[in-house]
Short mmCIF file of C-alpha atoms and ligand atoms in Angstrom, two decimals:
data_model
loop_
_atom_site.label_atom_id
_atom_site.label_comp_id
_atom_site.label_asym_id
_atom_site.label_seq_id
_atom_site.Cartn_x
_atom_site.Cartn_y
_atom_site.Cartn_z
CA MET A 257 -4.34 8.89 6.72
CA SER A 258 -2.71 12.11 4.40
CA ASP A 259 1.36 12.10 3.87
CA GLY A 260 2.44 10.20 6.85
CA LYS A 261 1.06 12.94 9.27
CA ILE A 262 -1.21 12.21 12.67
CA ASN A 263 -3.38 15.08 12.56
CA LEU A 264 -6.64 12.71 14.17
CA ALA A 265 -7.58 13.31 17.11
CA VAL A 266 -10.32 10.78 18.95
CA VAL A 267 -11.87 13.01 22.13
CA PRO A 268 -13.90 10.68 24.66
CA VAL A 269 -16.68 13.12 25.81
CA ALA A 270 -19.56 10.82 27.14
CA GLY A 271 -18.76 10.02 30.85
CA ARG A 272 -22.30 11.76 32.94
CA GLY A 273 -19.65 13.40 35.14
CA THR A 274 -21.40 12.64 38.10
CA ARG A 275 -18.39 13.74 40.62
CA LEU A 276 -19.46 17.38 40.13
CA LEU A 277 -23.47 16.80 40.25
CA PRO A 278 -25.63 19.59 40.17
CA LEU A 279 -23.11 21.14 38.02
CA THR A 280 -23.36 19.05 35.32
CA LYS A 281 -26.72 17.13 35.04
CA SER A 282 -27.69 19.32 32.08
CA GLN A 283 -24.64 20.70 31.18
CA PRO A 284 -21.24 18.64 30.32
CA LYS A 285 -18.34 18.66 32.28
CA GLU A 286 -16.77 19.66 28.71
CA MET A 287 -18.11 22.88 28.64
CA LEU A 288 -17.37 24.28 32.23
CA PRO A 289 -15.84 27.69 31.85
CA VAL A 290 -12.24 27.60 33.03
CA GLY A 291 -11.50 31.44 33.28
CA ARG A 292 -12.80 32.44 29.79
CA LYS A 293 -12.96 29.44 28.23
CA PRO A 294 -14.97 26.17 28.13
CA VAL A 295 -12.70 23.49 29.18
CA VAL A 296 -13.19 21.55 25.53
CA GLN A 297 -11.85 24.34 23.65
CA TYR A 298 -8.43 24.57 25.31
CA VAL A 299 -8.45 20.50 24.60
CA VAL A 300 -8.53 21.65 20.15
CA GLU A 301 -6.60 24.69 21.10
CA GLU A 302 -3.95 22.62 22.15
CA LEU A 303 -4.58 20.21 20.49
CA ALA A 304 -4.24 22.19 16.80
CA ARG A 305 -1.09 23.70 18.03
CA CYS A 306 0.71 20.00 17.87
CA GLY A 307 -0.32 19.85 14.89
CA VAL A 308 -4.28 17.86 14.98
CA GLU A 309 -6.37 19.04 12.20
CA ARG A 310 -9.41 16.63 12.59
CA PHE A 311 -11.28 16.07 16.02
CA LEU A 312 -13.80 12.93 16.61
CA PHE A 313 -15.69 13.32 19.34
CA VAL A 314 -17.16 10.55 21.39
CA THR A 315 -20.94 12.02 22.51
CA GLY A 316 -23.20 10.61 24.36
CA PRO A 317 -26.83 11.81 25.88
CA GLY A 318 -26.68 15.38 26.92
CA LYS A 319 -23.88 16.45 24.92
CA THR A 320 -25.32 18.65 21.95
CA ALA A 321 -24.03 21.87 23.23
CA ILE A 322 -19.95 20.32 22.48
CA GLU A 323 -20.84 20.35 19.11
CA ASN A 324 -22.65 23.71 19.36
CA HIS A 325 -19.76 24.97 20.29
CA PHE A 326 -17.83 24.44 17.80
CA ASP A 327 -20.15 25.08 14.69
CA ILE A 328 -19.75 28.59 12.59
CA ASP A 329 -22.88 30.82 14.25
CA VAL A 330 -23.58 32.71 11.43
CA GLU A 331 -27.15 34.20 13.62
CA LEU A 332 -24.61 35.93 15.95
CA VAL A 333 -21.82 36.80 14.32
CA GLU A 334 -24.52 39.03 12.23
CA SER A 335 -25.90 40.14 15.42
CA LEU A 336 -22.43 41.21 16.55
CA ARG A 337 -22.18 43.40 13.54
CA GLU A 338 -25.42 45.17 13.64
CA SER A 339 -25.22 45.75 16.96
CA GLY A 340 -21.99 47.41 16.65
CA LYS A 341 -19.68 44.87 18.62
CA GLU A 342 -17.82 44.15 16.45
CA GLU A 343 -14.45 44.08 18.93
CA LEU A 344 -16.23 41.06 20.25
CA LEU A 345 -16.00 39.12 16.96
CA LYS A 346 -12.69 37.57 18.43
CA GLU A 347 -13.91 35.97 20.44
CA LEU A 348 -15.45 33.96 18.27
CA ALA A 349 -12.44 33.43 15.78
CA PHE A 350 -11.85 29.67 16.95
CA GLU A 351 -14.84 29.01 14.58
CA ARG A 352 -13.14 29.80 11.80
CA ALA A 353 -9.64 27.84 12.10
CA ASP A 354 -9.47 25.32 9.17
CA LEU A 355 -10.42 22.08 11.37
CA ASP A 356 -12.50 19.17 10.74
CA TYR A 357 -15.36 17.87 13.70
CA PHE A 358 -16.75 14.67 14.03
CA TYR A 359 -19.60 13.55 16.06
CA THR A 360 -20.22 9.98 16.67
CA ARG A 361 -21.67 8.24 20.19
CA GLN A 362 -20.56 6.06 22.28
CA ARG A 363 -24.24 3.90 22.52
CA ARG A 364 -23.95 2.66 25.40
CA GLN A 365 -22.06 3.44 29.12
CA LEU A 366 -18.94 0.90 29.64
CA GLY A 367 -16.04 2.89 30.61
CA LEU A 368 -13.25 5.31 28.81
CA GLY A 369 -11.71 1.46 27.22
CA HIS A 370 -14.97 0.90 25.21
CA ALA A 371 -15.68 4.72 23.97
CA VAL A 372 -12.67 4.88 22.62
CA LEU A 373 -13.12 1.79 20.43
CA SER A 374 -17.00 3.61 19.63
CA ALA A 375 -14.46 5.49 17.34
CA SER A 376 -12.86 2.38 15.48
CA ALA A 377 -15.03 2.30 12.32
CA ALA A 378 -14.71 6.21 11.86
CA VAL A 379 -10.43 5.89 12.72
CA GLY A 380 -9.80 3.01 10.17
CA ASN A 381 -6.50 2.19 9.91
CA GLU A 382 -4.41 5.56 11.15
CA PRO A 383 -2.52 6.66 14.33
CA PHE A 384 -4.57 8.72 16.31
CA VAL A 385 -4.15 11.36 19.71
CA ALA A 386 -6.71 10.13 22.49
CA ALA A 387 -7.22 13.36 24.58
CA LEU A 388 -9.16 13.28 27.67
CA GLY A 389 -12.25 16.19 27.11
CA ASP A 390 -12.16 16.80 30.84
CA SER A 391 -8.19 17.54 31.54
CA ILE A 392 -6.11 20.67 30.20
CA ILE A 393 -3.17 20.23 30.38
CA GLY A 394 -0.67 23.95 30.94
CA LEU A 395 -1.58 26.70 32.06
CA HIS A 396 -3.98 28.29 29.46
CA ALA A 397 -3.15 24.93 27.22
CA GLN A 398 -0.10 26.15 26.18
CA SER A 399 1.03 22.95 25.98
CA ARG A 400 3.30 20.79 23.46
CA ILE A 401 3.58 17.60 24.85
CA VAL A 402 1.58 16.20 22.44
CA ARG A 403 3.60 17.49 19.42
CA ARG A 404 6.70 15.85 20.96
CA MET A 405 4.67 12.58 21.65
CA ILE A 406 3.61 12.29 18.04
CA ASP A 407 7.43 12.98 17.23
CA GLU A 408 8.69 10.34 19.84
CA PHE A 409 5.95 7.45 18.60
CA GLN A 410 7.16 8.32 14.87
CA ARG A 411 10.91 8.07 15.19
CA GLN A 412 10.69 4.84 17.95
CA ARG A 413 8.33 3.18 15.85
CA ALA A 414 6.39 3.05 18.85
CA ASP A 415 2.84 1.20 19.55
CA ALA A 416 1.76 3.87 22.09
CA VAL A 417 2.91 6.63 23.61
CA ILE A 418 0.91 7.79 26.80
CA ALA A 419 2.17 11.24 28.86
CA PHE A 420 2.54 10.51 32.52
CA GLU A 421 3.02 12.71 35.89
CA ILE A 422 4.07 12.24 39.30
CA VAL A 423 0.75 11.93 41.74
CA PRO A 424 1.76 11.84 45.37
CA ARG A 425 2.11 8.03 46.77
CA GLU A 426 -2.07 8.66 48.37
CA ASP A 427 -3.71 9.44 45.09
CA VAL A 428 -2.11 6.53 42.76
CA VAL A 429 -5.61 5.28 43.32
CA HIS A 430 -7.59 8.04 40.64
CA TYR A 431 -5.20 7.51 37.88
CA GLY A 432 -3.58 4.75 35.48
CA ILE A 433 -0.37 4.03 36.84
CA ALA A 434 3.10 3.03 34.97
CA GLN A 435 5.61 0.28 35.62
CA PRO A 436 8.13 1.69 33.25
CA GLU A 437 11.26 -0.54 32.29
CA ARG A 438 13.89 1.15 34.34
CA PRO A 439 13.11 4.21 36.18
CA PRO A 440 12.69 7.05 34.39
CA ASP A 441 16.13 9.96 35.89
CA ALA A 442 16.84 13.13 35.34
CA ALA A 443 18.32 13.35 31.56
CA SER A 444 15.69 12.00 30.59
CA ASP A 445 11.96 11.80 30.86
CA VAL A 446 11.35 9.26 28.08
CA PHE A 447 11.01 5.34 29.23
CA ARG A 448 9.35 2.02 28.58
CA LEU A 449 6.79 0.58 30.18
CA SER A 450 7.36 -3.18 30.89
CA GLY A 451 3.21 -2.60 32.34
CA ILE A 452 0.87 -0.81 34.24
CA ILE A 453 -2.80 -1.31 35.65
CA GLU A 454 -5.95 1.02 36.17
CA LYS A 455 -6.05 2.57 40.29
CA PRO A 456 -4.26 0.18 42.82
CA SER A 457 -4.06 0.59 45.95
CA PRO A 458 -1.03 2.31 46.92
CA ALA A 459 0.71 -0.80 48.41
CA GLU A 460 0.52 -1.99 44.65
CA ALA A 461 1.56 1.20 42.60
CA PRO A 462 4.66 0.07 40.82
CA SER A 463 5.97 3.96 40.66
CA ASP A 464 4.65 7.40 41.00
CA LEU A 465 3.48 7.90 37.60
CA ALA A 466 0.10 8.61 36.40
CA VAL A 467 -1.59 8.97 33.42
CA ALA A 468 -2.26 12.28 31.54
CA ALA A 469 -5.14 12.53 29.99
CA ARG A 470 -3.46 12.31 26.83
CA TYR A 471 -2.12 9.21 24.47
CA VAL A 472 -0.95 9.09 20.85
CA PHE A 473 -1.58 5.20 19.33
CA SER A 474 -1.32 3.04 16.88
CA PRO A 475 -4.73 1.36 15.47
CA ALA A 476 -3.29 -1.65 17.00
CA VAL A 477 -4.91 -0.68 20.44
CA PHE A 478 -8.30 -1.30 18.92
CA GLU A 479 -7.86 -5.31 18.41
CA HIS A 480 -6.74 -5.05 22.39
CA LEU A 481 -9.60 -2.79 23.30
CA ARG A 482 -11.83 -5.44 21.21
CA ALA A 483 -10.60 -8.52 23.63
CA THR A 484 -10.78 -6.91 26.92
CA GLU A 485 -13.15 -8.05 29.45
CA PRO A 486 -13.85 -5.13 32.07
CA GLY A 487 -12.14 -4.33 34.96
CA LYS A 488 -11.37 -1.64 37.82
CA GLY A 489 -15.41 -0.39 38.37
CA GLY A 490 -16.80 -3.08 36.01
CA GLU A 491 -15.61 -0.66 32.67
CA ILE A 492 -13.75 -2.04 29.37
CA GLN A 493 -10.34 0.34 30.89
CA LEU A 494 -8.27 1.51 28.20
CA THR A 495 -5.19 1.06 31.19
CA ASP A 496 -5.88 -2.56 30.33
CA ALA A 497 -5.67 -2.50 26.49
CA VAL A 498 -2.44 -1.47 26.83
CA GLN A 499 -1.39 -3.67 29.71
CA ARG A 500 -2.19 -6.11 26.42
CA LEU A 501 -0.37 -4.15 24.65
CA ILE A 502 2.57 -4.46 26.15
CA GLN A 503 2.29 -8.16 27.43
CA SER A 504 1.84 -9.43 23.13
CA GLY A 505 5.43 -7.17 22.36
CA GLY A 506 4.05 -3.92 21.66
CA LYS A 507 6.80 -0.36 22.38
CA VAL A 508 4.80 1.84 24.46
CA LEU A 509 6.99 4.53 25.98
CA GLY A 510 5.77 6.92 28.70
CA VAL A 511 7.16 10.49 28.36
CA ARG A 512 7.03 12.93 31.88
CA LEU A 513 5.00 16.20 31.91
CA PRO A 514 6.87 19.02 32.47
CA PRO A 515 5.99 20.48 35.74
CA SER A 516 5.11 24.01 33.31
CA GLU A 517 3.18 21.92 31.76
CA ARG A 518 0.87 20.92 34.34
CA ARG A 519 -2.31 18.93 34.17
CA PHE A 520 -5.60 20.45 35.63
CA ASP A 521 -8.32 18.14 36.13
CA ILE A 522 -11.68 18.90 35.13
CA GLY A 523 -13.68 15.88 36.94
CA ASN A 524 -14.07 16.84 40.61
CA PHE A 525 -14.38 19.93 42.75
CA GLY A 526 -11.03 20.20 44.57
CA SER A 527 -9.00 19.88 41.08
CA TYR A 528 -12.22 22.38 38.74
CA PHE A 529 -12.02 24.88 41.78
CA ARG A 530 -8.01 25.23 41.24
CA ALA A 531 -7.89 25.20 37.99
CA PHE A 532 -10.13 28.02 37.03
CA LEU A 533 -8.54 30.57 40.18
CA GLU A 534 -5.97 29.59 38.82
CA PHE A 535 -6.34 30.68 34.69
CA ALA A 536 -8.87 33.95 36.62
CA LEU A 537 -5.21 35.27 38.01
CA ALA A 538 -3.42 34.74 34.88
CA ASP A 539 -5.81 36.19 32.78
CA ASP A 540 -4.56 39.52 31.45
CA GLU A 541 -7.26 41.59 32.02
CA TYR A 542 -9.01 40.64 35.10
CA GLY A 543 -5.73 38.97 37.17
CA PRO A 544 -4.46 41.77 39.07
CA GLU A 545 -7.40 42.43 40.61
CA LEU A 546 -8.66 39.19 41.73
CA ARG A 547 -5.23 38.83 42.54
CA GLN A 548 -5.87 41.71 45.67
CA PHE A 549 -9.41 40.26 46.20
CA VAL A 550 -8.40 36.76 46.83
CA GLN A 551 -5.00 37.66 49.24
CA GLY A 552 -7.75 40.80 50.97
CA LEU A 553 -9.81 37.46 51.59
CA LEU A 554 -7.39 35.34 53.02
C1 G1P B 1059 -9.14 7.89 33.23
C2 G1P B 1059 -8.08 6.93 32.73
C3 G1P B 1059 -6.58 7.11 34.08
C4 G1P B 1059 -6.00 8.05 33.92
C5 G1P B 1059 -7.10 9.17 34.25
C6 G1P B 1059 -6.63 10.88 34.35
O1 G1P B 1059 -9.73 7.57 34.96
O2 G1P B 1059 -8.96 5.80 33.40
O3 G1P B 1059 -6.37 5.59 33.52
O4 G1P B 1059 -4.88 8.10 34.81
O5 G1P B 1059 -8.42 9.15 34.12
O6 G1P B 1059 -6.26 10.72 32.68
P1 G1P B 1059 -10.63 8.92 35.05
O7 G1P B 1059 -10.02 9.87 35.41
O8 G1P B 1059 -11.90 8.16 33.83
O9 G1P B 1059 -11.12 8.01 35.90
#
């Protein structure tokens, strides 16, 4: 770690995306378009605005399109120049951001916890952000939540800080669910966790606060991941390692997403369609006419 800054993000992108077949048969779900950009570009831009400078992708089979996307494509730049399409160069400006990209492989598909653990040798002994590559936070990724989480992590000397969103009771089965020490109130959206459980039934769920794809971890999470047995779905769950961290006395905080920074989930068709429509409707150039078009259809 350089000068105590938290500027490294682990971005797991190894999942097969089976809920989006056939769309994801030969392309990563993290490369699906949402409006003008692929999902993973929003994730990188969101985190870069929050101070992240190094990205460690945990990839798997069929994910090289992600690596290609962040390369500097000299031939493409030259051909745009030669064919007088300079105005398109601004669309490639993200390639030149002063960011570092690293790639490691999850060599077996054993779950999200295992994917994060696959990054441990590369992360070493520094705190890091974990950001799931199939979730965009905020319209056009305009979210500062990770900055807030890093600041709370450092200010409160936490072992982990996790973003949460409120979900309807019947949906808790899809998420990691928080057990807050005290219910968060309107005055404070930061709370301490006394437990966390992966994908409980509505009856078991200790709250309606669902893990929202962004985490800040101390490297201590790795030792808990190493000790975590397969859980829900036979997978090594990140949530279960966080529960171990809490049980060993670790300080784990939750931060609630403000309503203006909703999570857009690109993991299933229903939420993917909604995300695309909302981003397209907010497009400066085509949004207004799309709105009229959709209104005409309804
Ligand atoms: C994963 C995590 C879960 C979290 C969700 C959204 O689930 O295991 O705790 O709530 O991401 O961030 P998945 O969507 O991979 O099933």
